[in-house]
Structures are given as structure tokens and as C-alpha cells.
């Protein structure tokens, strides 16, 4: 079972459906837009890169669906 607060990186597969929030950019100093701070993902979807910079991002599970 994946706990709320678990961290994931761009390219990994979401282990559970839920809401994930942006923690930090890994590859560049890019800040997300307010609407990109939280994303819904379904189990099995891949974590996306930063929308503007296209770099790797750290995501945190904030809410299980």
C-alpha cells in the first residue's frame, strides 16, 4: 500500500490513483504555474515532466482516490 506523502519522480508509474503535488524541479530552476501544482493521476499512468521546462520533477501523493 502506498502512503500519502510518498514521493515519485518524472517517468515513474503511479502506484495508486490520486492527487499528486509538485515538490521540486530536479533538472532546472523552474516553477510550475498554479494550476500545475497539483495533478490527478490514475494508477498506471506515468508521472509527467515539468510542463514548461520539460525537466524531471518530484511529485508527492497528497490524496488517494
mmCIF file with all atom_site columns, C-alpha atoms in Angstrom:
data_model
loop_
_atom_site.group_PDB
_atom_site.id
_atom_site.type_symbol
_atom_site.label_atom_id
_atom_site.label_alt_id
_atom_site.label_comp_id
_atom_site.label_asym_id
_atom_site.label_entity_id
_atom_site.label_seq_id
_atom_site.pdbx_PDB_ins_code
_atom_site.Cartn_x
_atom_site.Cartn_y
_atom_site.Cartn_z
_atom_site.occupancy
_atom_site.B_iso_or_equiv
_atom_site.pdbx_formal_charge
_atom_site.auth_seq_id
_atom_site.auth_comp_id
_atom_site.auth_asym_id
_atom_site.auth_atom_id
_atom_site.pdbx_PDB_model_num
ATOM 1  C CA . UNK A 1 1  ? 0.000  0.000  0.000   1.00 0.00 ? 1  UNK A CA 1
ATOM 2  C CA . UNK A 1 2  ? 1.307  3.443  -0.924  1.00 0.00 ? 2  UNK A CA 1
ATOM 3  C CA . UNK A 1 3  ? 1.003  6.040  1.823   1.00 0.00 ? 3  UNK A CA 1
ATOM 4  C CA . UNK A 1 4  ? 0.059  9.684  1.443   1.00 0.00 ? 4  UNK A CA 1
ATOM 5  C CA . UNK A 1 5  ? 3.336  11.602 1.467   1.00 0.00 ? 5  UNK A CA 1
ATOM 6  C CA . UNK A 1 6  ? 5.177  9.098  -0.749  1.00 0.00 ? 6  UNK A CA 1
ATOM 7  C CA . UNK A 1 7  ? 7.451  10.755 -3.339  1.00 0.00 ? 7  UNK A CA 1
ATOM 8  C CA . UNK A 1 8  ? 7.794  9.948  -7.029  1.00 0.00 ? 8  UNK A CA 1
ATOM 9  C CA . UNK A 1 9  ? 9.856  11.208 -9.954  1.00 0.00 ? 9  UNK A CA 1
ATOM 10 C CA . UNK A 1 10 ? 9.019  12.013 -13.564 1.00 0.00 ? 10 UNK A CA 1
ATOM 11 C CA . UNK A 1 11 ? 8.813  8.805  -15.598 1.00 0.00 ? 11 UNK A CA 1
ATOM 12 C CA . UNK A 1 12 ? 7.785  6.535  -12.728 1.00 0.00 ? 12 UNK A CA 1
ATOM 13 C CA . UNK A 1 13 ? 4.390  4.829  -12.819 1.00 0.00 ? 13 UNK A CA 1
ATOM 14 C CA . UNK A 1 14 ? 1.711  5.943  -10.363 1.00 0.00 ? 14 UNK A CA 1
ATOM 15 C CA . UNK A 1 15 ? 1.116  3.049  -7.950  1.00 0.00 ? 15 UNK A CA 1
ATOM 16 C CA . UNK A 1 16 ? -2.338 4.340  -6.965  1.00 0.00 ? 16 UNK A CA 1
ATOM 17 C CA . UNK A 1 17 ? -4.926 6.729  -8.370  1.00 0.00 ? 17 UNK A CA 1
ATOM 18 C CA . UNK A 1 18 ? -4.926 10.048 -6.596  1.00 0.00 ? 18 UNK A CA 1
ATOM 19 C CA . UNK A 1 19 ? -3.848 13.667 -6.472  1.00 0.00 ? 19 UNK A CA 1
ATOM 20 C CA . UNK A 1 20 ? -0.141 14.452 -6.578  1.00 0.00 ? 20 UNK A CA 1
ATOM 21 C CA . UNK A 1 21 ? 1.518  17.805 -5.904  1.00 0.00 ? 21 UNK A CA 1
ATOM 22 C CA . UNK A 1 22 ? 4.654  19.384 -7.295  1.00 0.00 ? 22 UNK A CA 1
ATOM 23 C CA . UNK A 1 23 ? 7.539  19.326 -4.788  1.00 0.00 ? 23 UNK A CA 1
ATOM 24 C CA . UNK A 1 24 ? 10.528 20.485 -6.830  1.00 0.00 ? 24 UNK A CA 1
ATOM 25 C CA . UNK A 1 25 ? 12.199 20.525 -10.231 1.00 0.00 ? 25 UNK A CA 1
ATOM 26 C CA . UNK A 1 26 ? 15.165 18.185 -10.429 1.00 0.00 ? 26 UNK A CA 1
ATOM 27 C CA . UNK A 1 27 ? 16.822 19.305 -13.662 1.00 0.00 ? 27 UNK A CA 1
ATOM 28 C CA . UNK A 1 28 ? 16.202 23.067 -13.735 1.00 0.00 ? 28 UNK A CA 1
ATOM 29 C CA . UNK A 1 29 ? 15.071 26.040 -11.706 1.00 0.00 ? 29 UNK A CA 1
ATOM 30 C CA . UNK A 1 30 ? 11.505 26.080 -12.988 1.00 0.00 ? 30 UNK A CA 1
ATOM 31 C CA . UNK A 1 31 ? 8.413  26.890 -11.024 1.00 0.00 ? 31 UNK A CA 1
ATOM 32 C CA . UNK A 1 32 ? 5.047  25.471 -12.078 1.00 0.00 ? 32 UNK A CA 1
ATOM 33 C CA . UNK A 1 33 ? 2.003  27.571 -12.793 1.00 0.00 ? 33 UNK A CA 1
ATOM 34 C CA . UNK A 1 34 ? -0.601 27.490 -10.002 1.00 0.00 ? 34 UNK A CA 1
ATOM 35 C CA . UNK A 1 35 ? -2.792 25.070 -11.981 1.00 0.00 ? 35 UNK A CA 1
ATOM 36 C CA . UNK A 1 36 ? 0.162  22.694 -12.459 1.00 0.00 ? 36 UNK A CA 1
ATOM 37 C CA . UNK A 1 37 ? 0.925  22.461 -8.720  1.00 0.00 ? 37 UNK A CA 1
ATOM 38 C CA . UNK A 1 38 ? -1.470 19.527 -8.316  1.00 0.00 ? 38 UNK A CA 1
ATOM 39 C CA . UNK A 1 39 ? -2.289 16.843 -10.851 1.00 0.00 ? 39 UNK A CA 1
ATOM 40 C CA . UNK A 1 40 ? -4.673 13.900 -10.826 1.00 0.00 ? 40 UNK A CA 1
ATOM 41 C CA . UNK A 1 41 ? -3.193 10.603 -11.996 1.00 0.00 ? 41 UNK A CA 1
ATOM 42 C CA . UNK A 1 42 ? -4.735 7.187  -12.394 1.00 0.00 ? 42 UNK A CA 1
ATOM 43 C CA . UNK A 1 43 ? -2.948 4.042  -11.304 1.00 0.00 ? 43 UNK A CA 1
ATOM 44 C CA . UNK A 1 44 ? -0.539 3.027  -14.066 1.00 0.00 ? 44 UNK A CA 1
ATOM 45 C CA . UNK A 1 45 ? -0.084 6.496  -15.574 1.00 0.00 ? 45 UNK A CA 1
ATOM 46 C CA . UNK A 1 46 ? 3.450  7.922  -15.782 1.00 0.00 ? 46 UNK A CA 1
ATOM 47 C CA . UNK A 1 47 ? 4.443  10.986 -13.801 1.00 0.00 ? 47 UNK A CA 1
ATOM 48 C CA . UNK A 1 48 ? 4.901  13.876 -16.240 1.00 0.00 ? 48 UNK A CA 1
ATOM 49 C CA . UNK A 1 49 ? 7.847  16.234 -16.649 1.00 0.00 ? 49 UNK A CA 1
ATOM 50 C CA . UNK A 1 50 ? 7.621  19.952 -15.877 1.00 0.00 ? 50 UNK A CA 1
ATOM 51 C CA . UNK A 1 51 ? 5.212  21.463 -18.405 1.00 0.00 ? 51 UNK A CA 1
ATOM 52 C CA . UNK A 1 52 ? 7.365  24.474 -19.302 1.00 0.00 ? 52 UNK A CA 1
ATOM 53 C CA . UNK A 1 53 ? 10.933 23.230 -18.796 1.00 0.00 ? 53 UNK A CA 1
ATOM 54 C CA . UNK A 1 54 ? 10.295 19.576 -19.703 1.00 0.00 ? 54 UNK A CA 1
ATOM 55 C CA . UNK A 1 55 ? 12.674 18.569 -16.894 1.00 0.00 ? 55 UNK A CA 1
ATOM 56 C CA . UNK A 1 56 ? 12.235 15.946 -14.195 1.00 0.00 ? 56 UNK A CA 1
ATOM 57 C CA . UNK A 1 57 ? 10.002 16.756 -11.232 1.00 0.00 ? 57 UNK A CA 1
ATOM 58 C CA . UNK A 1 58 ? 9.456  15.269 -7.772  1.00 0.00 ? 58 UNK A CA 1
ATOM 59 C CA . UNK A 1 59 ? 5.770  14.603 -7.022  1.00 0.00 ? 59 UNK A CA 1
ATOM 60 C CA . UNK A 1 60 ? 4.108  13.790 -3.674  1.00 0.00 ? 60 UNK A CA 1
ATOM 61 C CA . UNK A 1 61 ? 0.926  11.788 -3.172  1.00 0.00 ? 61 UNK A CA 1
ATOM 62 C CA . UNK A 1 62 ? -1.461 14.073 -1.282  1.00 0.00 ? 62 UNK A CA 1
ATOM 63 C CA . UNK A 1 63 ? -4.781 12.274 -1.681  1.00 0.00 ? 63 UNK A CA 1
ATOM 64 C CA . UNK A 1 64 ? -5.688 8.702  -2.622  1.00 0.00 ? 64 UNK A CA 1
ATOM 65 C CA . UNK A 1 65 ? -8.660 8.319  -4.941  1.00 0.00 ? 65 UNK A CA 1
#
